[in-house]
XYZ file of C-alpha atoms in Angstrom:
583
model
C -106.039 17.530 15.772
C -105.125 14.961 13.118
C -104.147 11.373 13.714
C -100.525 12.170 12.935
C -100.548 14.988 15.472
C -102.134 12.771 18.076
C -99.423 10.123 17.596
C -96.704 12.733 17.737
C -98.107 14.217 20.932
C -98.423 10.758 22.405
C -94.777 10.000 21.684
C -93.673 13.334 23.096
C -95.633 13.116 26.340
C -95.773 9.432 27.249
C -92.584 8.031 28.813
C -91.085 4.975 27.130
C -92.189 1.643 28.478
C -89.978 -1.267 29.465
C -90.088 -2.699 25.974
C -88.370 0.386 24.592
C -85.449 0.503 26.985
C -83.168 -1.766 24.949
C -84.093 -0.486 21.510
C -81.923 1.990 19.634
C -83.394 5.367 18.624
C -84.575 5.535 15.023
C -81.976 6.640 12.493
C -82.692 10.178 11.302
C -83.727 10.293 7.651
C -80.772 12.559 6.834
C -78.126 10.294 8.290
C -77.845 7.707 5.467
C -77.418 10.454 2.898
C -74.697 12.126 4.991
C -73.023 8.800 5.539
C -73.041 8.080 1.818
C -71.636 11.544 1.148
C -68.923 10.980 3.748
C -68.059 7.574 2.295
C -67.913 9.081 -1.182
C -65.554 11.830 -0.011
C -63.390 9.321 1.839
C -63.215 7.108 -1.241
C -62.128 10.083 -3.345
C -59.494 10.983 -0.751
C -58.277 7.387 -0.668
C -57.905 7.308 -4.464
C -56.109 10.659 -4.626
C -52.321 10.592 -4.613
C -50.317 12.359 -1.939
C -48.773 14.694 -4.532
C -52.194 15.832 -5.701
C -53.347 16.362 -2.136
C -50.300 18.441 -1.232
C -50.397 20.574 -4.359
C -54.155 21.072 -4.091
C -53.882 22.025 -0.432
C -51.084 24.527 -1.090
C -52.870 26.102 -4.056
C -56.133 26.241 -2.108
C -54.427 28.076 0.732
C -52.738 30.455 -1.703
C -56.038 31.177 -3.466
C -57.732 31.851 -0.142
C -54.907 34.144 0.904
C -54.997 36.044 -2.409
C -58.777 36.351 -2.200
C -58.550 37.721 1.330
C -55.862 40.196 0.251
C -57.928 41.290 -2.741
C -61.077 41.807 -0.672
C -59.129 43.730 1.936
C -57.474 45.920 -0.690
C -60.791 46.708 -2.391
C -62.431 47.553 0.914
C -59.516 49.714 1.966
C -59.476 51.484 -1.411
C -63.182 52.272 -1.247
C -62.825 53.400 2.323
C -59.877 55.624 1.467
C -61.547 57.166 -1.576
C -64.800 57.788 0.243
C -63.326 59.174 3.445
C -60.414 61.293 2.222
C -62.734 64.341 1.781
C -64.453 63.905 5.156
C -62.349 66.537 6.946
C -62.999 69.148 4.231
C -66.710 68.278 4.258
C -66.828 68.591 8.037
C -65.163 72.002 8.011
C -67.459 73.365 5.301
C -70.474 71.917 6.995
C -69.546 73.609 10.261
C -69.002 76.897 8.441
C -72.268 77.016 6.499
C -74.666 75.106 8.739
C -74.668 77.588 11.665
C -77.378 80.198 11.744
C -80.780 80.416 10.210
C -79.874 82.475 7.149
C -79.592 80.804 3.817
C -75.949 80.382 2.771
C -74.758 82.629 -0.019
C -75.975 81.641 -3.502
C -78.113 78.819 -1.960
C -81.723 78.515 -2.919
C -84.245 75.940 -1.718
C -84.288 72.953 -4.099
C -81.068 74.032 -5.842
C -77.372 73.182 -5.567
C -74.407 75.434 -6.195
C -70.621 75.187 -6.203
C -68.283 76.672 -3.621
C -64.789 78.032 -4.189
C -63.377 74.828 -2.612
C -65.101 72.600 -5.254
C -67.735 71.520 -2.831
C -71.447 71.512 -3.575
C -73.978 72.962 -1.152
C -77.700 72.523 -1.521
C -80.959 73.174 0.298
C -83.210 70.179 -0.058
C -86.861 70.236 0.605
C -87.564 66.929 2.370
C -88.582 64.178 -0.017
C -87.315 65.929 -3.170
C -84.096 66.061 -5.175
C -81.987 69.150 -5.865
C -80.951 70.546 -9.215
C -78.284 72.956 -10.330
C -79.084 76.623 -9.838
C -79.212 78.887 -12.854
C -76.212 80.839 -11.623
C -74.105 77.716 -11.392
C -75.259 76.629 -14.818
C -74.351 80.008 -16.288
C -71.011 80.186 -14.530
C -69.856 76.589 -14.918
C -71.668 75.476 -18.002
C -72.715 71.851 -18.137
C -72.473 70.336 -14.664
C -72.028 66.743 -13.586
C -75.013 64.895 -12.162
C -75.825 65.805 -8.582
C -76.005 63.273 -5.722
C -79.057 61.098 -5.229
C -80.147 62.399 -1.838
C -82.085 60.051 0.411
C -85.799 60.740 0.130
C -87.012 58.646 3.061
C -88.752 60.413 5.865
C -86.296 59.323 8.531
C -83.268 60.898 6.905
C -85.198 63.886 5.658
C -86.543 64.712 9.122
C -83.228 64.428 10.945
C -79.979 63.722 9.034
C -78.010 64.566 12.215
C -74.838 65.543 10.413
C -73.964 61.953 9.413
C -71.526 61.401 6.549
C -73.051 59.262 3.806
C -71.915 57.797 0.504
C -74.609 57.996 -2.167
C -74.715 57.440 -5.908
C -75.199 60.225 -8.437
C -78.609 60.936 -9.877
C -77.298 59.508 -13.137
C -74.076 58.002 -14.272
C -71.495 55.912 -12.404
C -70.163 58.637 -10.064
C -70.339 58.466 -6.282
C -70.907 61.354 -3.859
C -69.970 61.896 -0.261
C -72.492 64.083 1.594
C -73.235 65.460 5.016
C -76.506 67.153 5.954
C -78.524 68.594 8.782
C -82.086 69.841 9.179
C -82.703 73.454 10.073
C -85.326 76.166 9.748
C -84.242 78.914 7.382
C -85.647 82.343 6.424
C -86.320 82.101 2.731
C -86.869 85.130 0.472
C -89.779 84.694 -1.920
C -88.583 86.435 -5.081
C -91.996 86.584 -6.695
C -93.751 88.286 -3.785
C -90.748 89.885 -2.179
C -91.657 88.524 1.215
C -89.723 86.285 3.605
C -90.924 83.123 5.189
C -89.607 80.396 7.510
C -89.070 76.985 5.890
C -87.640 73.709 7.219
C -84.890 72.550 4.868
C -82.074 70.023 4.747
C -78.732 71.716 4.377
C -76.443 69.425 2.353
C -72.731 69.717 1.648
C -71.286 67.167 -0.820
C -68.265 66.340 -2.957
C -68.067 64.270 -6.138
C -65.797 61.239 -5.600
C -65.842 60.217 -9.248
C -66.357 56.696 -10.556
C -65.324 54.713 -7.464
C -66.934 51.549 -8.856
C -64.770 51.641 -11.989
C -61.705 52.130 -9.829
C -62.571 49.148 -7.650
C -63.437 47.070 -10.723
C -60.026 47.813 -12.205
C -58.429 46.858 -8.896
C -60.413 43.616 -8.795
C -59.400 42.820 -12.382
C -55.777 43.588 -11.554
C -55.955 41.329 -8.488
C -57.452 38.530 -10.565
C -54.756 38.777 -13.224
C -51.889 39.039 -10.760
C -53.400 36.410 -8.469
C -53.920 34.008 -11.371
C -50.311 34.460 -12.462
C -49.139 33.877 -8.902
C -51.265 30.722 -8.644
C -49.883 29.390 -11.940
C -46.292 30.108 -10.930
C -46.833 28.581 -7.489
C -48.495 25.550 -9.074
C -45.467 24.973 -11.311
C -43.014 25.588 -8.490
C -45.096 23.529 -6.062
C -45.236 20.571 -8.430
C -41.463 20.671 -8.825
C -40.831 21.051 -5.101
C -43.282 18.290 -4.185
C -41.827 15.973 -6.823
C -38.302 16.666 -5.574
C -39.220 16.146 -1.922
C -41.273 13.024 -2.607
C -38.542 11.445 -4.717
C -37.283 9.535 -1.634
C -40.730 7.950 -1.426
C -40.281 6.835 -5.038
C -36.971 5.275 -4.007
C -38.716 3.490 -1.152
C -41.410 2.251 -3.539
C -38.785 1.042 -6.027
C -36.838 -0.707 -3.262
C -40.002 -2.380 -2.001
C -40.822 -3.631 -5.506
C -37.290 -5.028 -5.909
C -37.519 -6.774 -2.551
C -40.908 -8.180 -3.539
C -39.184 -9.712 -6.582
C -36.715 -11.457 -4.274
C -33.781 -9.019 -4.273
C -33.373 -8.845 -0.506
C -30.020 -7.049 -0.729
C -31.586 -3.821 -2.012
C -31.596 -0.900 0.407
C -33.095 2.576 0.514
C -30.539 5.328 -0.257
C -29.221 6.854 2.946
C -30.257 10.439 3.648
C -29.854 12.896 6.506
C -31.293 11.069 9.553
C -32.388 14.399 11.015
C -35.126 14.588 8.385
C -38.303 12.527 8.436
C -37.451 10.763 5.168
C -33.906 10.030 6.353
C -35.132 8.653 9.672
C -37.760 6.555 7.894
C -35.180 5.251 5.424
C -32.753 4.289 8.191
C -35.514 2.488 10.108
C -36.660 0.663 6.969
C -33.073 -0.341 6.115
C -32.611 -1.734 9.621
C -35.867 -3.642 9.272
C -34.857 -4.946 5.830
C -31.498 -6.109 7.205
C -33.251 -8.045 9.945
C -35.698 -9.517 7.438
C -32.857 -10.517 5.123
C -30.944 -12.079 8.005
C -34.019 -13.966 9.166
C -34.801 -15.079 5.603
C -31.258 -16.327 5.015
C -31.317 -18.039 8.399
C -34.559 -19.731 7.438
C -33.102 -20.755 4.082
C -30.015 -22.138 5.781
C -32.191 -23.922 8.291
C -34.284 -25.441 5.517
C -31.175 -26.453 3.597
C -29.673 -27.908 6.752
C -32.924 -29.773 7.366
C -32.834 -31.155 3.809
C -29.191 -32.125 4.199
C -29.943 -33.726 7.553
C -32.848 -35.592 6.020
C -30.644 -36.790 3.161
C -27.940 -37.856 5.599
C -30.528 -39.650 7.700
C -31.834 -41.503 4.665
C -28.319 -42.498 3.636
C -27.581 -43.410 7.229
C -30.625 -45.668 7.495
C -29.856 -47.263 4.132
C -26.185 -47.795 4.996
C -26.921 -49.027 8.507
C -29.487 -51.467 7.154
C -26.993 -52.644 4.554
C -24.208 -53.043 7.099
C -26.366 -54.877 9.616
C -27.925 -57.099 6.979
C -24.611 -58.679 6.018
C -23.711 -60.244 9.404
C -27.320 -61.157 10.039
C -27.498 -62.887 6.653
C -24.324 -64.786 7.451
C -25.601 -65.871 10.867
C -28.945 -66.952 9.435
C -27.251 -68.828 6.572
C -25.045 -70.879 8.865
C -27.987 -71.601 11.153
C -29.999 -72.885 8.196
C -27.032 -74.872 6.993
C -26.725 -76.492 10.418
C -30.448 -77.330 10.399
C -30.419 -78.706 6.859
C -27.472 -80.988 7.630
C -29.338 -82.454 10.551
C -27.037 -81.327 13.313
C -23.957 -83.247 14.462
C -23.267 -86.661 12.877
C -25.013 -89.480 14.756
C -23.006 -91.219 17.362
C -20.681 -88.268 17.816
C -22.648 -86.152 20.314
C -25.444 -87.145 22.710
C -27.377 -84.699 24.825
C -29.164 -86.527 27.653
C -29.470 -89.668 25.566
C -30.889 -87.858 22.511
C -28.948 -87.111 19.347
C -28.817 -83.611 17.932
C -30.336 -84.934 14.741
C -33.495 -85.887 16.656
C -33.800 -82.373 18.069
C -33.917 -80.603 14.698
C -37.054 -79.025 13.432
C -39.524 -81.578 12.049
C -40.429 -79.429 9.059
C -36.954 -79.438 7.483
C -35.226 -82.251 5.633
C -32.661 -84.109 7.744
C -29.430 -85.302 6.159
C -28.401 -88.783 7.137
C -24.699 -88.104 7.484
C -24.947 -84.818 9.531
C -22.059 -82.450 10.425
C -18.693 -83.368 11.743
C -17.388 -81.632 14.875
C -14.889 -79.780 12.654
C -17.737 -78.389 10.544
C -19.574 -77.333 13.686
C -16.461 -75.576 15.023
C -16.059 -73.739 11.737
C -19.685 -72.626 11.788
C -19.416 -71.396 15.382
C -16.266 -69.438 14.585
C -17.967 -67.739 11.684
C -21.021 -66.991 13.798
C -18.842 -65.527 16.521
C -16.907 -63.382 14.017
C -20.070 -62.016 12.442
C -21.644 -61.370 15.832
C -18.491 -59.497 16.916
C -18.558 -57.481 13.747
C -22.212 -56.621 14.276
C -21.444 -55.752 17.890
C -18.726 -53.329 16.776
C -21.125 -51.760 14.322
C -23.774 -51.346 17.018
C -21.203 -49.828 19.389
C -20.144 -47.324 16.718
C -23.757 -46.438 16.069
C -24.341 -45.911 19.772
C -21.263 -43.706 19.959
C -22.536 -41.544 17.098
C -25.985 -41.383 18.694
C -24.450 -40.133 21.936
C -22.494 -37.513 20.030
C -25.666 -36.371 18.265
C -27.383 -36.072 21.646
C -24.412 -34.012 22.897
C -24.030 -36.010 26.022
C -21.469 -34.521 28.424
C -17.912 -35.833 28.384
C -15.784 -36.672 31.393
C -13.504 -33.669 31.068
C -10.104 -33.802 32.757
C -6.534 -32.825 31.847
C -5.197 -35.423 29.406
C -1.645 -35.869 28.189
C -2.094 -36.380 24.472
C 1.532 -37.505 24.077
C 0.962 -40.437 26.442
C -2.184 -41.438 24.537
C -0.311 -41.267 21.238
C 2.503 -43.419 22.636
C 0.031 -46.065 23.892
C -1.771 -46.092 20.527
C 1.518 -46.566 18.631
C 2.492 -49.479 20.885
C -0.911 -51.117 20.340
C -0.601 -50.662 16.568
C 2.890 -52.224 16.564
C 1.472 -55.260 18.335
C -1.347 -55.577 15.819
C 0.994 -55.123 12.818
C 4.472 -56.133 13.988
C 5.936 -56.089 10.500
C 4.858 -52.552 9.657
C 7.074 -49.502 10.383
C 5.089 -47.256 12.766
C 6.952 -44.239 14.151
C 6.149 -41.530 16.693
C 7.809 -38.108 16.457
C 7.400 -35.306 19.014
C 8.217 -31.634 18.510
C 9.783 -29.912 21.536
C 8.580 -26.842 23.349
C 5.209 -27.690 24.919
C 3.416 -29.882 27.408
C 0.765 -31.539 25.240
C -2.087 -31.284 27.717
C -5.695 -30.906 26.627
C -8.942 -30.815 28.593
C -10.951 -33.781 27.403
C -12.317 -37.270 27.915
C -9.362 -39.659 27.987
C -11.318 -42.680 26.742
C -12.766 -40.769 23.808
C -9.421 -39.244 22.859
C -7.883 -42.727 22.898
C -10.670 -43.756 20.538
C -9.818 -40.849 18.214
C -6.141 -41.796 17.921
C -6.962 -45.504 17.709
C -9.471 -44.973 14.908
C -6.985 -42.889 12.917
C -4.268 -45.507 13.260
C -6.684 -48.329 12.479
C -7.795 -46.437 9.372
C -4.168 -46.112 8.232
C -3.462 -49.804 8.881
C -6.649 -50.947 7.192
C -6.477 -48.956 3.949
C -2.775 -49.226 3.125
C -0.642 -52.179 2.019
C 0.938 -54.240 4.879
C 4.457 -52.806 4.427
C 3.391 -49.124 4.158
C 5.011 -46.897 6.826
C 2.756 -44.993 9.231
C 3.935 -41.912 11.128
C 2.359 -40.261 14.154
C 3.480 -36.692 14.847
C 2.585 -34.432 17.736
C 3.516 -30.742 17.991
C 2.292 -27.357 19.147
C 0.245 -25.077 16.905
C -2.746 -22.771 16.784
C -6.407 -23.679 16.546
C -7.187 -20.191 15.279
C -5.432 -16.819 15.449
C -5.697 -16.637 19.239
C -6.064 -20.199 20.587
C -2.990 -22.391 21.187
C -3.508 -26.013 20.258
C -1.959 -29.480 20.193
C -1.550 -30.752 16.630
C -1.648 -34.519 16.036
C -0.890 -35.938 12.570
C -1.329 -39.531 11.427
C 0.439 -39.930 8.065
C 0.787 -42.851 5.683
C 2.359 -43.455 2.289
C -0.613 -45.346 0.903
C -2.479 -44.884 -2.364
C -4.212 -41.688 -1.234
C -7.629 -40.459 -2.342
C -9.228 -38.329 -4.993
C -10.438 -34.840 -4.059
C -14.136 -35.759 -4.071
C -13.369 -38.810 -1.924
C -11.452 -36.667 0.564
C -14.376 -34.249 0.833
C -16.693 -37.072 1.970
C -14.260 -39.130 4.014
C -15.776 -38.006 7.343
C -19.335 -38.904 6.350
C -21.026 -41.828 8.081
C -20.775 -45.156 6.255
C -18.760 -43.550 3.459
C -16.176 -45.797 1.846
C -13.700 -44.813 -0.807
C -14.229 -48.357 -2.110
C -17.683 -48.013 -3.682
C -17.949 -51.785 -3.992
C -17.985 -51.950 -0.164
C -15.308 -54.629 0.087
C -15.488 -55.920 3.655
C -12.330 -57.977 3.630
C -10.878 -55.516 6.079
C -13.886 -55.700 8.409
C -14.383 -51.919 8.647
C -17.791 -50.383 9.370
C -17.327 -47.035 7.605
C -17.986 -45.175 10.877
C -14.483 -44.775 12.305
C -13.656 -41.415 10.733
C -17.182 -40.116 11.374
C -16.664 -40.924 15.061
C -13.291 -39.161 14.963
C -14.919 -36.046 13.488
C -17.714 -36.058 16.068
C -15.405 -36.596 19.054
C -12.943 -33.927 17.950
C -15.788 -31.448 17.435
C -17.152 -32.317 20.891
C -13.735 -31.361 22.325
C -13.757 -28.019 20.474
C -11.161 -29.038 17.915
C -10.898 -29.660 14.186
C -9.889 -32.583 12.023
C -8.828 -32.402 8.374
C -7.177 -34.528 5.717
C -4.548 -33.741 3.111
C -4.244 -36.286 0.379
C -3.749 -36.845 -3.311
C -3.715 -39.974 -5.490
C -0.422 -41.826 -4.999
C 0.808 -39.435 -2.282
C -0.690 -41.012 0.838
C -2.884 -39.256 3.383
C -2.309 -37.021 6.392
C -5.123 -36.816 8.965
C -4.532 -33.824 11.240
C -6.289 -33.207 14.566
C -6.105 -29.863 16.383
C -7.305 -29.686 19.990
C -7.259 -26.599 22.246
C -4.285 -26.596 24.584
C -5.173 -26.809 28.258
C -4.808 -23.467 30.086
C -2.639 -25.221 32.680
C -0.089 -26.414 30.112
C 3.320 -24.744 30.217
C 3.910 -23.560 26.685
C 7.363 -22.618 25.557
C 7.662 -21.202 22.061
C 4.888 -22.923 20.135
C 5.657 -23.577 16.560
C 2.691 -23.825 14.309
C 2.483 -27.054 12.437
C 2.450 -27.079 8.677
C -1.090 -26.206 7.792
C -1.195 -26.462 4.071
C -4.390 -26.574 2.068
C -6.852 -29.174 3.258
C -9.170 -30.646 0.679
C -11.609 -31.595 3.419
C -12.037 -30.819 7.098
C -14.562 -31.546 9.820
C -15.196 -29.946 13.157
């Protein structure tokens, strides 16, 4: 036994030890090659188009079907040709094979024809038969006889089995049947008879069966090739036509990849796979487009919010800097003048001049009490102005945080009447009128204090930005917030200078002033209309402005009518075209 055999026997007989329990069995040497072959085939399949796969599969199936049909037809033809004479052979065999006498005209080792075109012969085992002289003289040149089996098994006992054998020469085929029997044979040379064991054979010439089958095979190849070519052409057209929707899907996907999100796959019958796929993809594309547009709008809103925040911070800083600068300036002025003039004011035996900061120069004359009063009045005015600005900023911050309002039924007509009375007291020389349309109880569900602030800010805006003698009109009527929601419509009109279109579009922005020079003679903060817009939106209403240069301005507020209000025949207020609106 060699060393290799010893190791092999050792591995086959010895059980694995503990060290081998966790190890994987060795990879068979054939596995990497099979894996590489499988990977190669998978890579070819992955690179092959679906059209090629479908057409190849269809043609392969057709070729297999044609091949099976051809093989079956050839087999059936051979079987038919070879077995159609079996009944005649069986009858003749039964007629001539009985008895021990030699059939008429039959001689051992010779073959002869029968009236039914059959050939009978007596074969000596292990030899071939030839035509008898009588048959040669009667029939002339005869066709080659069958090549009888010469093996000892068949020669000793053919058992009457039908066989198909070739001719002794040439392409013909014979069908034979034989049996072994002992016959009395007449010896012509000696004139005596003797017993001899012979094979009695009956056969028929089937002709050139091979040529017939070859012609059939050639015919099948020609016809099958034509069928394959026609099916290939038809299959390519059918596959192209049925896969055209996939081309549409591919084209749509490429257009969407370029940014055309509104492209859709052509609609087809949803009962088909392509139609169902197209409908599902269109639904998915609609959702993607909606989400993309929502994201774009969100990003744009974020940019706009960031821009507004930057402007807001800049404007708020600018607005707050002015009163703070004024307060600081007067404080420095008071310090530089050395306080109140000596001898005028004493605080616990010490003059105000002695209490000033030691690092600043002290004027000898100081301030008079009148100067000090003027400084204090200015400080108080600037502090009040800054306080108003801070209050407006806090109001806007609360609106941004969407803090809840104290909702209760509010009579907007009563609030408008109170606001008109307050405005007449502030500007007694200005014509301020209130007109009410009949037909409704002007009740809204809202926060009374905030609604007062809305009307007050609108009136204050009209009084501030128009000449002192300009009339102001407050109108209240019934109308519609939309096509189905009744509303109370409040208008604050003036005959002032009006605004340009671009100014009207920005009038509700925070810290926006139509006066770009930011003239503060009026004391406004630039937040009043922004607060109006925010409060009206918090109450579910709308505010808009109609204006033109030289034609005054009309600020219109629409608030939803309270469900408990008794509405007669509401008449919609004059809507007109609003250059700007805020909700």
